[in-house]
Tab-separated table of C-alpha atoms in Angstrom:
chain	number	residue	atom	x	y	z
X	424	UNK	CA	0.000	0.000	0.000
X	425	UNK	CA	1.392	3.581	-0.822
X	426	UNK	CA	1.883	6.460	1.822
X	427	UNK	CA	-1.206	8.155	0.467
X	428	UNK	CA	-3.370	4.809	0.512
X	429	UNK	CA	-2.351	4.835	4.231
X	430	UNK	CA	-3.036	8.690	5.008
X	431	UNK	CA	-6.370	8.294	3.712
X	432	UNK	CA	-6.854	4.961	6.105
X	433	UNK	CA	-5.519	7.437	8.795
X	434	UNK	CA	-7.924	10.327	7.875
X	435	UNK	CA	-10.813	7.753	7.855
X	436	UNK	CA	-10.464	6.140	11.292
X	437	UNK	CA	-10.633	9.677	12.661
X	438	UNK	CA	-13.993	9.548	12.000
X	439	UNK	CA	-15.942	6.910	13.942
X	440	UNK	CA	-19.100	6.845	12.030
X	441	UNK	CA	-17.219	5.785	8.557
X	442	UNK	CA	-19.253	7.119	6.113
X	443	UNK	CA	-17.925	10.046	4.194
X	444	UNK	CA	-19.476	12.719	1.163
X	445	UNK	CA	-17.003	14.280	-0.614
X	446	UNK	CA	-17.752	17.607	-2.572
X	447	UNK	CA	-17.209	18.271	-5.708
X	448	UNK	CA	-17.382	21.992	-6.089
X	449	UNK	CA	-16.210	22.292	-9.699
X	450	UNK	CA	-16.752	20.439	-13.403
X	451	UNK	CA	-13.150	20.848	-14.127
X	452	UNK	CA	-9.815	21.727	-12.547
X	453	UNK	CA	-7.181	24.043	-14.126
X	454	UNK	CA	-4.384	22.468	-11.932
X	455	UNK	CA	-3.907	19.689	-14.271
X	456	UNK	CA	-2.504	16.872	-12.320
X	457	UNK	CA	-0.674	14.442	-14.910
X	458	UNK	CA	-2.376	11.703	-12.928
X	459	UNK	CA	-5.598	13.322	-12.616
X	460	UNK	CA	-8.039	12.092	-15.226
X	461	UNK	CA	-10.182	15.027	-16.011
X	462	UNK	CA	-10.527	14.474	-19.333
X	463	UNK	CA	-12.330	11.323	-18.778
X	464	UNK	CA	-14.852	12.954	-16.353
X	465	UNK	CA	-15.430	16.047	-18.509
X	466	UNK	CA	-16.252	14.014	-20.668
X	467	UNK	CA	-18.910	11.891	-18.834
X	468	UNK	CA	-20.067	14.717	-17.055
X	469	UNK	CA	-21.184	16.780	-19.896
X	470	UNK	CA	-23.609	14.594	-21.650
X	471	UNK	CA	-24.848	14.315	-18.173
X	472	UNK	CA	-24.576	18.250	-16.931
X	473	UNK	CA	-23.790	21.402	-17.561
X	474	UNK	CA	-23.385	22.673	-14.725
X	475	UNK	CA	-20.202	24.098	-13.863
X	476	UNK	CA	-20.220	24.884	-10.227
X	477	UNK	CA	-21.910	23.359	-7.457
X	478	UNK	CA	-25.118	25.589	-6.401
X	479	UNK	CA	-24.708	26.919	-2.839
X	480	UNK	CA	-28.449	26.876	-2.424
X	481	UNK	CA	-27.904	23.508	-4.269
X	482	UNK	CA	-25.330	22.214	-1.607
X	483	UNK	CA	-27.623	23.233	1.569
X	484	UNK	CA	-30.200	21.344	-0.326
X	485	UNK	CA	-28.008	18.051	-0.709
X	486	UNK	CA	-26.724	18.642	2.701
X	487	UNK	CA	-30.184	18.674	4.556
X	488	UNK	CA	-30.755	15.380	3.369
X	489	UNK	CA	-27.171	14.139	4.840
X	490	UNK	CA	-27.115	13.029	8.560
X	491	UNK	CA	-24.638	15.013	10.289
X	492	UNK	CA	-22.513	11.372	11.964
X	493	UNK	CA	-21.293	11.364	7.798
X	494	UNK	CA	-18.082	13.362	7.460
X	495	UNK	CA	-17.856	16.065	4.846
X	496	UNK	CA	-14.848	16.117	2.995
X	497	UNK	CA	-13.929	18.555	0.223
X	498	UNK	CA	-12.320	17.132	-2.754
X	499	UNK	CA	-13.691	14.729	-4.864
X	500	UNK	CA	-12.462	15.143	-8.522
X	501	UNK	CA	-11.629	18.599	-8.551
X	502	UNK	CA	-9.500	21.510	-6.746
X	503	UNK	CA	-12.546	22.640	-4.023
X	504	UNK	CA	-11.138	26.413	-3.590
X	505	UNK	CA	-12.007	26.762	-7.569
X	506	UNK	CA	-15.460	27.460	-6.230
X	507	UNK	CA	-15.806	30.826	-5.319
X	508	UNK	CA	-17.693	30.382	-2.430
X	509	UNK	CA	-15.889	27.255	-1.205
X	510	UNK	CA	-14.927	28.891	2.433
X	511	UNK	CA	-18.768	29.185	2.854
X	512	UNK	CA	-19.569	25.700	2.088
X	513	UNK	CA	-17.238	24.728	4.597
X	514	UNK	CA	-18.532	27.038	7.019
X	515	UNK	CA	-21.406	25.720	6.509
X	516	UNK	CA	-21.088	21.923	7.188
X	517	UNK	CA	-19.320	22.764	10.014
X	518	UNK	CA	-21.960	25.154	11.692
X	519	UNK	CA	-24.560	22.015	10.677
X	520	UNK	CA	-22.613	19.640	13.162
X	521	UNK	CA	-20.611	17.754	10.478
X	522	UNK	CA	-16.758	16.181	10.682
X	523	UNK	CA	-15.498	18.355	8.055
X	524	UNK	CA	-11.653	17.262	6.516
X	525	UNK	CA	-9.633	18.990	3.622
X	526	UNK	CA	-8.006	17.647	0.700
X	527	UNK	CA	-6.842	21.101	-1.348
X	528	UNK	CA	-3.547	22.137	-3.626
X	529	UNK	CA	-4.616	26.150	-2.715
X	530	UNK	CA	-4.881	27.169	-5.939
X	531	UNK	CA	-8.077	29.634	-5.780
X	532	UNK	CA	-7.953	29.988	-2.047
X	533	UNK	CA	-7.207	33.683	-0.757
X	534	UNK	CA	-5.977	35.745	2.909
X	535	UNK	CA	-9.649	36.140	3.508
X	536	UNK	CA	-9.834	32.187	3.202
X	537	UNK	CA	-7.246	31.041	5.708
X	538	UNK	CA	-8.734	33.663	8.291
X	539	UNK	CA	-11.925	32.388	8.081
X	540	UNK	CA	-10.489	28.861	7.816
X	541	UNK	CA	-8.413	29.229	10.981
X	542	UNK	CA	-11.015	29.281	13.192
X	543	UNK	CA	-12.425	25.615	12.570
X	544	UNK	CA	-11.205	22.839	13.740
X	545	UNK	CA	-11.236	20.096	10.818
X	546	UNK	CA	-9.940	15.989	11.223
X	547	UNK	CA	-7.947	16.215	8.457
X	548	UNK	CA	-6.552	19.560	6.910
X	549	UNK	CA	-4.140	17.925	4.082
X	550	UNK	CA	-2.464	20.624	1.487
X	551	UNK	CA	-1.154	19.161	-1.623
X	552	UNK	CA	1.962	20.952	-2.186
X	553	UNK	CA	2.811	21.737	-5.505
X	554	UNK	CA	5.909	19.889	-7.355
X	555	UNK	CA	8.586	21.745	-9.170
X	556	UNK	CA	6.378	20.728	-12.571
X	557	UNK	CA	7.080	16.635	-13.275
X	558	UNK	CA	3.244	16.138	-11.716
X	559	UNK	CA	1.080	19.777	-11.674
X	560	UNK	CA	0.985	22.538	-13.225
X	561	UNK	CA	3.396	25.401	-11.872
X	562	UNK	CA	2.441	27.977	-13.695
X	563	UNK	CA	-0.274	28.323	-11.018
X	564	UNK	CA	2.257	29.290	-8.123
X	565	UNK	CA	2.582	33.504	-8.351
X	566	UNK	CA	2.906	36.126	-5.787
X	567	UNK	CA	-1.066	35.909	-4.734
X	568	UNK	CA	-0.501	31.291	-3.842
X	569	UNK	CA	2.901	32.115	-2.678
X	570	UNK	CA	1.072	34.915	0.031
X	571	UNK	CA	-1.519	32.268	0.881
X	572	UNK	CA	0.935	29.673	1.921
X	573	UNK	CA	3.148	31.721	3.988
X	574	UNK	CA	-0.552	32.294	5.935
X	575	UNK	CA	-1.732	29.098	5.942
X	576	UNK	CA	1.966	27.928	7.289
X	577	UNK	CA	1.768	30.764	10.311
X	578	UNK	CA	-1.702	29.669	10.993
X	579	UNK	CA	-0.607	26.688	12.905
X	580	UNK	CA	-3.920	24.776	12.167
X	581	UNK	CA	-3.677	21.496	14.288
X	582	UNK	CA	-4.737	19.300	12.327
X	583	UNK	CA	-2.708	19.974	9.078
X	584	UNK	CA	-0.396	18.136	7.075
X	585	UNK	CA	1.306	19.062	3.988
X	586	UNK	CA	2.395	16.317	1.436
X	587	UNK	CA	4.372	16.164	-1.942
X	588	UNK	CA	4.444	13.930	-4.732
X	589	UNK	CA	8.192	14.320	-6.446
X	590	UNK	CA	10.305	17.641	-5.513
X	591	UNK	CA	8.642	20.306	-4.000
X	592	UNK	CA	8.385	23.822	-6.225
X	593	UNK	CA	11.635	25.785	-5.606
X	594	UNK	CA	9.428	28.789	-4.579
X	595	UNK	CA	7.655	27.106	-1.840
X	596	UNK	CA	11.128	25.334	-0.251
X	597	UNK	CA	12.205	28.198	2.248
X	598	UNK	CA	7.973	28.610	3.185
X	599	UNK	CA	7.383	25.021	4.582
X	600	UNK	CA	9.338	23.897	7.171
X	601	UNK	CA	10.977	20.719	6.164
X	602	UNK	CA	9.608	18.980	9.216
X	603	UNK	CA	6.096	19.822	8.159
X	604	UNK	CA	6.439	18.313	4.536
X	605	UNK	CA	5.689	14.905	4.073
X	606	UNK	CA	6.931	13.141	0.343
X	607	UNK	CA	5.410	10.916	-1.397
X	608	UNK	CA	5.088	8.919	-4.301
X	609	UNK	CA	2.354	8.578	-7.061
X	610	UNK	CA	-0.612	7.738	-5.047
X	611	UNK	CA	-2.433	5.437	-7.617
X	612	UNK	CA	-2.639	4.609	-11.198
X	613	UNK	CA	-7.220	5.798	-10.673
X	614	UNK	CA	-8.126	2.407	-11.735
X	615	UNK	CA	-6.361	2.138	-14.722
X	616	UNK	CA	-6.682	5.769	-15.961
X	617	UNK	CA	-3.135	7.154	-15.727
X	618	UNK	CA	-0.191	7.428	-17.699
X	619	UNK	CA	1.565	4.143	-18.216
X	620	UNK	CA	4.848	6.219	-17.238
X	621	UNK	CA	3.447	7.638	-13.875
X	622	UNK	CA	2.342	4.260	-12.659
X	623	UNK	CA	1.240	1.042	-14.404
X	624	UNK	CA	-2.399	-0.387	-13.403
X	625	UNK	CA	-2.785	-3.181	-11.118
X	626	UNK	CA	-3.781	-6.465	-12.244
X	627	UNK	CA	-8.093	-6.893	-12.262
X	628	UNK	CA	-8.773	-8.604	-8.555
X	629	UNK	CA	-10.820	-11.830	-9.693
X	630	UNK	CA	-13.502	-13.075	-7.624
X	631	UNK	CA	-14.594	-11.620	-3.887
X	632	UNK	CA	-12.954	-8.531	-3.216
X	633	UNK	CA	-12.719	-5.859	-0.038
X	634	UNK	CA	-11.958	-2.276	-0.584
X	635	UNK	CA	-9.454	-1.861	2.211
X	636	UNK	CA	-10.299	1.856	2.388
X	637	UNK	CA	-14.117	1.551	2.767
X	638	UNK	CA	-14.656	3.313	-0.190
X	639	UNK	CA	-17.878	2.157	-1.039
X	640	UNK	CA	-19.169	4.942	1.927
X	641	UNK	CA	-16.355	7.594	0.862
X	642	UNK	CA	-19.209	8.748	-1.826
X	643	UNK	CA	-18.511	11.995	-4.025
X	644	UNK	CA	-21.190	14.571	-4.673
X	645	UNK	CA	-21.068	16.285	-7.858
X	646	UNK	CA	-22.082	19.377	-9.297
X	647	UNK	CA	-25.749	18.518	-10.376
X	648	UNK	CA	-26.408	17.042	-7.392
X	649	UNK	CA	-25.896	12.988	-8.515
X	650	UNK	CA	-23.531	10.758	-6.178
X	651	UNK	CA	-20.816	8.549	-7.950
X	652	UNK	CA	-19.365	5.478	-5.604
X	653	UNK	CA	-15.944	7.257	-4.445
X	654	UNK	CA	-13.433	9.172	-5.462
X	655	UNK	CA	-11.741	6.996	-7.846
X	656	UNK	CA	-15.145	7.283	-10.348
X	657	UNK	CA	-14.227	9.962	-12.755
X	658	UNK	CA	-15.773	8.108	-15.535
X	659	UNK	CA	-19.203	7.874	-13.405
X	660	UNK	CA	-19.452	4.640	-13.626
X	661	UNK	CA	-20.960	3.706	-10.626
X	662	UNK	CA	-23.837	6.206	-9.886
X	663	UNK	CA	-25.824	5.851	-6.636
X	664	UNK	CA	-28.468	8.366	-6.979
X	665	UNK	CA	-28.896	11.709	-6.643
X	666	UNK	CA	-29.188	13.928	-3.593
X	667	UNK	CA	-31.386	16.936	-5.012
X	668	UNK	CA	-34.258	14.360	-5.048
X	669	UNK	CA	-33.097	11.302	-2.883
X	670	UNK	CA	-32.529	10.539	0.428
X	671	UNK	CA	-28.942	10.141	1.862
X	672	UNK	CA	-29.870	6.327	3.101
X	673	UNK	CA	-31.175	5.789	-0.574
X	674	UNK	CA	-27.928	6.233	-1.541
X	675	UNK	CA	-27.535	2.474	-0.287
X	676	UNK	CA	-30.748	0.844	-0.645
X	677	UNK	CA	-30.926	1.266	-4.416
X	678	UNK	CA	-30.295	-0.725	-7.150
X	679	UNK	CA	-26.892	0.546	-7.994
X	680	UNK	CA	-25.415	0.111	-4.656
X	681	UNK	CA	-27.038	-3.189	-4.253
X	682	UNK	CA	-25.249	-4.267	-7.735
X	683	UNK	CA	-21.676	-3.183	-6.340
X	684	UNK	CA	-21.802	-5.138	-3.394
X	685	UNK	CA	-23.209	-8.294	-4.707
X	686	UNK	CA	-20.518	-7.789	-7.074
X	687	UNK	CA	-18.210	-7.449	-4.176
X	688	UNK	CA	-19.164	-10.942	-3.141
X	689	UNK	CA	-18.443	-12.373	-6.659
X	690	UNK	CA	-21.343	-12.060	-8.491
X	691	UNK	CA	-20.804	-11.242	-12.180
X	692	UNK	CA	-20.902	-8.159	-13.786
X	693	UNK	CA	-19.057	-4.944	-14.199
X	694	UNK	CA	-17.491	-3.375	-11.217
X	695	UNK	CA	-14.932	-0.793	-11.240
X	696	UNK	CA	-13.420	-2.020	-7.852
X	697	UNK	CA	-11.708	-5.153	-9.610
X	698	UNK	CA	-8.523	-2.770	-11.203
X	699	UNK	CA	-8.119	-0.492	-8.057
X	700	UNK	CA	-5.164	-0.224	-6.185
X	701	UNK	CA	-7.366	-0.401	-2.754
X	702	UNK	CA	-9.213	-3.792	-3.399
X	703	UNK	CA	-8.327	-6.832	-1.680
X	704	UNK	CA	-9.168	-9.961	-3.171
X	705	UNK	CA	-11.450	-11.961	-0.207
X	706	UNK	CA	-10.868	-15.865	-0.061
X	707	UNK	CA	-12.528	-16.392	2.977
X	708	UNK	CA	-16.321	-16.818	3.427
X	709	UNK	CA	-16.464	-13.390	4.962
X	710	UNK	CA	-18.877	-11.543	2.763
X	711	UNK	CA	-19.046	-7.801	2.250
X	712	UNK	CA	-22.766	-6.447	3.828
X	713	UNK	CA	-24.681	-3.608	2.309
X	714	UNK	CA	-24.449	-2.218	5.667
X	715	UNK	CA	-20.918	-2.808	6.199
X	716	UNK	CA	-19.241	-0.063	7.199
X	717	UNK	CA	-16.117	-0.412	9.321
């Protein structure tokens, strides 16, 4: 298992109730991760929506329908600070009663941000750090990111970590203290999806499988409102429902969901799981439940 496949472990057993949503704010990221695949979900997402940004009015909506023991992470298959209003989102899971973690690289994220930001207290607070170009894009780190950073750093949040895939950007070397900066390596090849010369796919997991992470209840919302299985789906090809008109625990009881974890158990048909770097295959008669969550 990588570092990262263990940090998210980590950042999981923090929360007790094991069920996560994870927000996507955005149709589309301008960081441009090499092993990001946001081609592939532009290009299932369009057909589907054209929405761009997550409604705020739309979020409250989705969010009233979550139970507050789920944990609120924003990520999902974009850069969350690319939304405008981001901060506010946050703001508000957190004022609803929510575990609320972080996954962000900074880019779109101001002063006003971190000030507001530095007054929550979060489970996980992880900034991806940018590289000096072999992964992300580094034409993104100018005076404004650089002046965000050096804020974020003096903010002493408790809870945060920052990691790096590769060298860190030369700009950002003398802002992070070297004790604070955790490196690691390419996190996973997103079931098959990346660049044969970033990391080479895992062989498909035949049979019963276990997703070591849980990830089957690390869901991602998107920006019209539908749920895809985790954060690994940016070809939607698992898609539970959607939380503009269902119910959070519908989520689980539907068809969709039903499919994945029969599948799970061996049952044939497509499932997305069987080429991902956090399945396990399962060759006892343990059985994975549709309940199942830690």
């Amino acid at each position: 298992m990588t570092a990262y496949h263990m940090m998210l472990q980590n950042s999981r057993a923090s929360h007790p109730g094991g069920r996560v949503l994870e927000i996507t704010t955005t149709a589309g990221c301008i960081v441009r991760c090499s092993y990001c695949p946001q081609d592939r979900f532009a290009d299932r997402q369009r057909p589907v929506s054209q929405a761009k940004h997550l409604g705020v009015q739309d979020f409250k909506r989705c969010l009233a329908r979550v139970p507050t023991a789920t944990g609120i992470g924003f990520a999902g298959y974009s850069e969350p600070w690319l939304h405008p209003a981001c901060t506010g989102m946050v703001e508000h899971a957190y004022a609803r009663g929510h575990d609320v973690r972080i996954f962000t690289t900074l880019v779109g994220m101001n002063g006003s941000d971190v000030r507001r930001l530095q007054v929550l207290q979060f489970s996980a607070f992880v900034v991806h750090v940018p590289d000096d170009g072999t992964y992300m894009n580094s034409r993104l780190i100018g005076k404004t990111y650089l002046n965000v950073m050096r804020r974020l750093v003096e903010a002493n949040i408790p809870s945060i970590r920052f990691v790096v895939l590769g060298n860190v950007h030369p700009d950002l070397a003398d802002i992070i203290p070297a004790k604070m900066l955790k490196r690691l390596r390419p996190l996973s090849s997103r079931r098959g999806h990346i660049d044969l010369n970033i990391i080479k796919p895992r062989q498909p997991v035949v049979g019963p499988l276990t997703c070591m992470g849980k990830q089957q209840y690390r869901n991602v919302l998107l920006p019209n409102g539908d749920v895809t299985l985790c954060c690994m789906d940016f070809e939607r090809r698992h898609v539970l429902g959607n939380l503009l008109r269902d119910e959070y625990e519908d989520l689980f009881e539907g068809r969709t969901f039903s499919e994945i974890v029969d599948r799970m158990n061996g049952t044939d048909g497509f499932l997305l799981c069987r080429i991902c770097e956090f399945a396990k295959p399962q060759t006892s008669e343990w059985c994975v439940g549709a309940d199942q969550q830690s």
